[in-house]
Amino acid sequence: MLGRMLGPGRQNNFTRPNAKGEYVIADGMGASIFRVVLDYYRGGLLLCPNGVSVSELREACDYLCINFDYSTVRCRDLSALLHELSNDGARRQFEGFLEELVVPVMVASAQEGERECHIVVLTDDDSVDWDRDNPPPMGEEHSQIVYSSKLYRFFKYIENRDVAKALLKERGLKNIRIGIEGYPTCKEKVKRRPGGKSEVIYNYVQRPFIQLSWEKEEGKSRHVDFQCVRSKSVPNLIISLGEGPTQPAATLNPQVDELDRLITQDSAPPAVHTCH
């Protein structure tokens, strides 16, 4: 354990000395958790007693590089234990989904100059059939579609969506939203409106979506806009430098943008008419 925590390997060398050059082991770990860990080194099992949080025990195992699974952990609260094991399984599963299904869609969007991506997850049996002349009015044409029944079932659970969001955040992505939304698959019927116009009614299904960005300030301009800045420049640079002939009667007026003229006119007080 100490070799992995303090060794030269960069991926495991996460323990750092304090100001005195000392290594603090199990900093912030409760006495009950530390007792369970000591018993593990004696008997090879983490026996979690009643009143001890399984999530805290899990954090201690991660810190001390102890394998946390059913072969090493025993506790009475099976719900909490299975929750932690499910989080581990969900993380491993989504790592595969990310590389196989999500990243290729993000790369395709980035190659088209996009800075964000909205991905809708449909099942393998879903089909999308839109009317070309009357597409859905919600902007779904900008969404990317991934057909995967396995990823659809994965996102049914809120806990799995939380695990996926945490993993995407660790990978450096921004503005992450994962949820369930209605997505139009095919037209259901066509309504005729007065005047000859037609309205297409679409069939919507509830499907998971992933929305994310790889930019720090999505949607914000990084250039300075000088459109509304009043110009104070002098039209004749030679006169401003005191060179060349000058006209005493002439006054130098700063350039005024057209926007400033409009503001001045709007701010003028309204004329008052009196009736005799």
Tab-separated table of C-alpha atoms in Angstrom:
chain	number	residue	atom	x	y	z
A	1	MET	CA	0.000	0.000	0.000
A	2	LEU	CA	2.718	2.470	0.991
A	3	GLY	CA	4.679	1.574	-2.116
A	4	ARG	CA	1.734	2.472	-4.342
A	5	MET	CA	0.952	5.649	-2.402
A	6	LEU	CA	4.510	6.989	-2.130
A	7	GLY	CA	6.278	5.250	-5.005
A	8	PRO	CA	7.742	6.904	-8.100
A	9	GLY	CA	4.794	5.948	-10.350
A	10	ARG	CA	3.001	9.199	-11.263
A	11	GLN	CA	-0.478	7.714	-11.487
A	12	ASN	CA	-0.355	6.316	-7.934
A	13	ASN	CA	1.851	8.953	-6.299
A	14	PHE	CA	-1.025	11.064	-4.978
A	15	THR	CA	0.260	11.517	-1.425
A	16	ARG	CA	2.216	14.738	-0.852
A	17	PRO	CA	4.306	15.764	2.158
A	18	ASN	CA	3.205	18.676	4.341
A	19	ALA	CA	5.265	21.763	5.211
A	20	LYS	CA	7.375	19.721	7.640
A	21	GLY	CA	8.127	17.015	5.084
A	22	GLU	CA	5.826	14.564	6.828
A	23	TYR	CA	3.365	12.227	5.119
A	24	VAL	CA	-0.045	12.202	6.782
A	25	ILE	CA	-1.863	8.899	6.316
A	26	ALA	CA	-5.648	8.638	6.745
A	27	ASP	CA	-6.065	12.377	7.330
A	28	GLY	CA	-9.713	13.093	8.180
A	29	MET	CA	-10.619	9.416	8.460
A	30	GLY	CA	-12.833	8.509	11.412
A	31	ALA	CA	-11.723	6.088	14.114
A	32	SER	CA	-14.428	3.543	13.247
A	33	ILE	CA	-13.417	3.504	9.583
A	34	PHE	CA	-9.742	3.189	10.442
A	35	ARG	CA	-10.506	0.262	12.771
A	36	VAL	CA	-12.255	-1.550	9.909
A	37	VAL	CA	-9.198	-0.964	7.721
A	38	LEU	CA	-6.833	-2.337	10.379
A	39	ASP	CA	-9.010	-5.446	10.718
A	40	TYR	CA	-8.759	-5.881	6.927
A	41	TYR	CA	-4.962	-6.126	7.155
A	42	ARG	CA	-5.354	-8.777	9.846
A	43	GLY	CA	-8.070	-10.939	8.296
A	44	GLY	CA	-8.368	-9.866	4.648
A	45	LEU	CA	-11.999	-8.667	4.911
A	46	LEU	CA	-13.585	-5.256	5.401
A	47	LEU	CA	-16.315	-5.978	7.950
A	48	CYS	CA	-18.488	-2.856	7.945
A	49	PRO	CA	-20.442	-2.692	11.250
A	50	ASN	CA	-23.799	-1.023	11.803
A	51	GLY	CA	-23.562	2.740	12.010
A	52	VAL	CA	-20.583	2.981	9.653
A	53	SER	CA	-21.284	4.649	6.320
A	54	VAL	CA	-20.514	2.405	3.358
A	55	SER	CA	-19.775	5.428	1.185
A	56	GLU	CA	-17.180	6.670	3.701
A	57	LEU	CA	-15.652	3.204	3.808
A	58	ARG	CA	-15.505	3.270	0.031
A	59	GLU	CA	-13.670	6.622	0.074
A	60	ALA	CA	-11.188	5.227	2.592
A	61	CYS	CA	-10.557	2.203	0.381
A	62	ASP	CA	-9.932	4.447	-2.622
A	63	TYR	CA	-7.527	6.562	-0.562
A	64	LEU	CA	-5.626	3.566	0.809
A	65	CYS	CA	-5.637	1.682	-2.520
A	66	ILE	CA	-7.718	-1.200	-1.149
A	67	ASN	CA	-9.823	-3.165	-3.590
A	68	PHE	CA	-13.514	-2.503	-2.907
A	69	ASP	CA	-15.771	-5.318	-4.126
A	70	TYR	CA	-17.834	-8.155	-2.722
A	71	SER	CA	-14.766	-10.348	-2.292
A	72	THR	CA	-13.300	-7.896	0.234
A	73	VAL	CA	-16.345	-6.139	1.766
A	74	ARG	CA	-19.031	-7.517	4.054
A	75	CYS	CA	-21.769	-5.361	5.559
A	76	ARG	CA	-25.317	-5.722	6.795
A	77	ASP	CA	-26.656	-2.835	4.711
A	78	LEU	CA	-26.810	-4.586	1.356
A	79	SER	CA	-28.578	-1.645	-0.269
A	80	ALA	CA	-25.664	0.707	0.376
A	81	LEU	CA	-23.121	-1.904	-0.679
A	82	LEU	CA	-24.908	-2.707	-3.917
A	83	HIS	CA	-25.261	1.016	-4.606
A	84	GLU	CA	-21.492	1.455	-4.504
A	85	LEU	CA	-20.941	-1.643	-6.631
A	86	SER	CA	-23.510	-0.366	-9.146
A	87	ASN	CA	-21.657	2.948	-9.373
A	88	ASP	CA	-18.455	1.062	-10.181
A	89	GLY	CA	-20.207	-1.002	-12.839
A	90	ALA	CA	-21.928	2.050	-14.313
A	91	ARG	CA	-18.636	3.909	-14.572
A	92	ARG	CA	-16.934	1.039	-16.381
A	93	GLN	CA	-19.903	0.602	-18.697
A	94	PHE	CA	-20.197	4.287	-19.592
A	95	GLU	CA	-16.474	4.488	-20.328
A	96	GLY	CA	-17.128	1.971	-23.084
A	97	PHE	CA	-20.208	3.839	-24.335
A	98	LEU	CA	-18.255	7.084	-24.345
A	99	GLU	CA	-15.429	5.836	-26.539
A	100	GLU	CA	-17.619	3.737	-28.831
A	101	LEU	CA	-20.714	5.909	-29.322
A	102	VAL	CA	-20.414	9.426	-27.893
A	103	VAL	CA	-16.883	10.557	-28.798
A	104	PRO	CA	-17.267	9.842	-32.562
A	105	VAL	CA	-20.372	12.063	-32.647
A	106	MET	CA	-18.553	14.832	-30.770
A	107	VAL	CA	-15.594	14.620	-33.150
A	108	ALA	CA	-17.906	14.860	-36.175
A	109	SER	CA	-19.556	17.970	-34.719
A	110	ALA	CA	-16.192	19.560	-33.918
A	111	GLN	CA	-14.969	18.951	-37.472
A	112	GLU	CA	-17.969	20.937	-38.727
A	113	GLY	CA	-16.981	23.900	-36.574
A	114	GLU	CA	-19.447	23.305	-33.757
A	115	ARG	CA	-18.543	24.098	-30.157
A	116	GLU	CA	-21.213	22.018	-28.453
A	117	CYS	CA	-23.209	18.884	-29.095
A	118	HIS	CA	-26.750	17.715	-28.371
A	119	ILE	CA	-27.076	13.934	-28.643
A	120	VAL	CA	-30.376	12.049	-28.493
A	121	VAL	CA	-30.222	8.345	-27.642
A	122	LEU	CA	-32.794	6.254	-29.524
A	123	THR	CA	-33.370	2.532	-29.318
A	124	ASP	CA	-32.302	0.154	-32.058
A	125	ASP	CA	-35.968	-0.231	-33.106
A	126	ASP	CA	-36.724	3.515	-33.323
A	127	SER	CA	-37.079	5.117	-36.732
A	128	VAL	CA	-37.164	8.806	-37.653
A	129	ASP	CA	-39.396	9.858	-40.555
A	130	TRP	CA	-39.909	13.617	-40.851
A	131	ASP	CA	-41.829	15.579	-43.432
A	132	ARG	CA	-39.233	17.534	-45.428
A	133	ASP	CA	-41.589	20.421	-46.088
A	134	ASN	CA	-42.856	20.567	-42.483
A	135	PRO	CA	-40.117	19.483	-40.051
A	136	PRO	CA	-40.671	19.633	-36.278
A	137	PRO	CA	-40.696	23.238	-35.028
A	138	MET	CA	-38.457	22.650	-31.989
A	139	GLY	CA	-35.019	22.680	-33.644
A	140	GLU	CA	-34.420	18.934	-33.420
A	141	GLU	CA	-32.721	19.049	-36.808
A	142	HIS	CA	-29.586	20.247	-34.989
A	143	SER	CA	-29.513	17.196	-32.706
A	144	GLN	CA	-27.246	14.222	-33.282
A	145	ILE	CA	-28.781	10.753	-33.014
A	146	VAL	CA	-27.218	7.650	-31.480
A	147	TYR	CA	-29.057	4.353	-31.925
A	148	SER	CA	-28.305	2.099	-28.958
A	149	SER	CA	-30.817	0.221	-26.849
A	150	LYS	CA	-28.082	-0.557	-24.300
A	151	LEU	CA	-27.245	3.130	-23.774
A	152	TYR	CA	-30.988	3.898	-23.633
A	153	ARG	CA	-31.460	1.374	-20.805
A	154	PHE	CA	-28.340	2.691	-19.081
A	155	PHE	CA	-29.746	6.223	-18.883
A	156	LYS	CA	-33.073	5.082	-17.424
A	157	TYR	CA	-31.563	5.374	-13.936
A	158	ILE	CA	-30.859	8.780	-12.429
A	159	GLU	CA	-27.848	7.329	-10.600
A	160	ASN	CA	-26.302	6.215	-13.893
A	161	ARG	CA	-26.847	9.675	-15.347
A	162	ASP	CA	-25.036	11.166	-12.344
A	163	VAL	CA	-22.113	8.775	-12.835
A	164	ALA	CA	-21.939	9.651	-16.544
A	165	LYS	CA	-22.042	13.368	-15.806
A	166	ALA	CA	-19.204	13.060	-13.281
A	167	LEU	CA	-17.105	11.097	-15.769
A	168	LEU	CA	-17.692	13.646	-18.559
A	169	LYS	CA	-16.694	16.426	-16.175
A	170	GLU	CA	-13.484	14.579	-15.327
A	171	ARG	CA	-12.723	14.426	-19.065
A	172	GLY	CA	-12.788	18.232	-19.247
A	173	LEU	CA	-16.196	18.797	-20.843
A	174	LYS	CA	-18.382	21.782	-19.919
A	175	ASN	CA	-22.062	22.691	-19.562
A	176	ILE	CA	-23.105	19.041	-19.200
A	177	ARG	CA	-26.804	18.189	-19.114
A	178	ILE	CA	-28.150	14.634	-19.151
A	179	GLY	CA	-31.870	13.905	-18.910
A	180	ILE	CA	-34.990	12.637	-20.628
A	181	GLU	CA	-36.888	14.635	-23.248
A	182	GLY	CA	-39.542	14.152	-25.909
A	183	TYR	CA	-38.194	13.548	-29.405
A	184	PRO	CA	-40.310	13.481	-32.596
A	185	THR	CA	-39.893	10.254	-34.545
A	186	CYS	CA	-42.568	10.289	-37.244
A	187	LYS	CA	-45.560	12.308	-38.359
A	188	GLU	CA	-48.840	11.187	-36.875
A	189	LYS	CA	-51.336	13.213	-38.884
A	190	VAL	CA	-51.675	16.345	-40.986
A	191	LYS	CA	-54.123	19.115	-40.117
A	192	ARG	CA	-55.427	21.485	-42.754
A	193	ARG	CA	-55.603	25.081	-41.610
A	194	PRO	CA	-57.795	27.823	-43.099
A	195	GLY	CA	-56.064	29.414	-46.029
A	196	GLY	CA	-54.562	26.196	-47.369
A	197	LYS	CA	-51.774	25.868	-44.803
A	198	SER	CA	-51.097	22.451	-43.330
A	199	GLU	CA	-49.787	21.507	-39.889
A	200	VAL	CA	-47.978	18.228	-39.277
A	201	ILE	CA	-48.549	16.547	-35.899
A	202	TYR	CA	-45.598	14.417	-34.835
A	203	ASN	CA	-45.390	11.426	-32.532
A	204	TYR	CA	-43.041	12.130	-29.605
A	205	VAL	CA	-41.215	9.487	-27.573
A	206	GLN	CA	-39.347	9.991	-24.289
A	207	ARG	CA	-35.654	9.380	-24.905
A	208	PRO	CA	-32.392	10.249	-23.068
A	209	PHE	CA	-30.248	13.124	-24.269
A	210	ILE	CA	-26.715	14.398	-23.624
A	211	GLN	CA	-25.892	18.062	-24.057
A	212	LEU	CA	-22.328	19.276	-23.548
A	213	SER	CA	-19.703	21.718	-24.732
A	214	TRP	CA	-15.923	21.635	-24.975
A	215	GLU	CA	-15.483	25.410	-24.695
A	216	LYS	CA	-14.964	27.284	-21.404
A	217	GLU	CA	-17.330	30.133	-22.250
A	218	GLU	CA	-19.937	28.669	-24.543
A	219	GLY	CA	-21.943	31.255	-26.445
A	220	LYS	CA	-19.833	34.269	-25.397
A	221	SER	CA	-17.969	36.499	-27.807
A	222	ARG	CA	-14.262	36.984	-27.106
A	223	HIS	CA	-13.768	40.136	-29.209
A	224	VAL	CA	-14.240	43.739	-28.163
A	225	ASP	CA	-17.179	45.444	-29.811
A	226	PHE	CA	-16.464	49.111	-30.536
A	227	GLN	CA	-19.822	49.851	-32.114
A	228	CYS	CA	-21.209	51.746	-29.122
A	229	VAL	CA	-17.965	53.440	-28.050
A	230	ARG	CA	-17.962	57.193	-28.650
A	231	SER	CA	-15.073	58.293	-30.832
A	232	LYS	CA	-12.947	61.168	-29.521
A	233	SER	CA	-10.573	61.359	-32.483
A	234	VAL	CA	-9.846	64.639	-34.255
A	235	PRO	CA	-10.646	64.640	-37.971
A	236	ASN	CA	-7.475	66.591	-38.913
A	237	LEU	CA	-4.366	65.042	-37.395
A	238	ILE	CA	-2.055	67.828	-38.641
A	239	ILE	CA	-4.066	70.502	-36.841
A	240	SER	CA	-4.160	68.472	-33.640
A	241	LEU	CA	-0.352	68.270	-33.647
A	242	GLY	CA	0.001	72.039	-34.089
A	243	GLU	CA	1.472	71.771	-37.576
A	244	GLY	CA	0.339	73.674	-40.641
A	245	PRO	CA	-1.983	76.681	-40.874
A	246	THR	CA	-4.771	77.013	-38.378
A	247	GLN	CA	-8.031	78.906	-38.577
A	248	PRO	CA	-8.854	80.741	-35.335
A	249	ALA	CA	-12.566	80.767	-36.005
A	250	ALA	CA	-12.727	77.082	-36.602
A	251	THR	CA	-13.682	74.750	-33.763
A	252	LEU	CA	-12.683	71.133	-33.675
A	253	ASN	CA	-15.670	68.868	-33.150
A	254	PRO	CA	-15.104	65.272	-32.157
A	255	GLN	CA	-16.583	62.597	-34.395
A	256	VAL	CA	-19.928	61.386	-33.161
A	257	ASP	CA	-21.319	57.985	-34.075
A	258	GLU	CA	-24.755	57.737	-35.622
A	259	LEU	CA	-25.901	55.880	-32.497
A	260	ASP	CA	-24.968	58.887	-30.345
A	261	ARG	CA	-27.083	61.178	-32.518
A	262	LEU	CA	-30.063	58.893	-32.121
A	263	ILE	CA	-29.604	58.790	-28.337
A	264	THR	CA	-29.349	62.592	-28.196
A	265	GLN	CA	-32.540	62.982	-30.197
A	266	ASP	CA	-34.400	60.463	-28.042
A	267	SER	CA	-33.239	62.103	-24.821
A	268	ALA	CA	-34.407	65.588	-25.867
A	269	PRO	CA	-37.402	66.805	-23.796
A	270	PRO	CA	-40.733	66.678	-25.614
A	271	ALA	CA	-42.170	69.969	-26.898
A	272	VAL	CA	-44.984	71.465	-24.828
A	273	HIS	CA	-47.855	73.129	-26.698
A	274	THR	CA	-50.221	75.463	-24.910
A	275	CYS	CA	-53.731	76.016	-26.084
A	276	HIS	CA	-55.117	79.574	-26.034
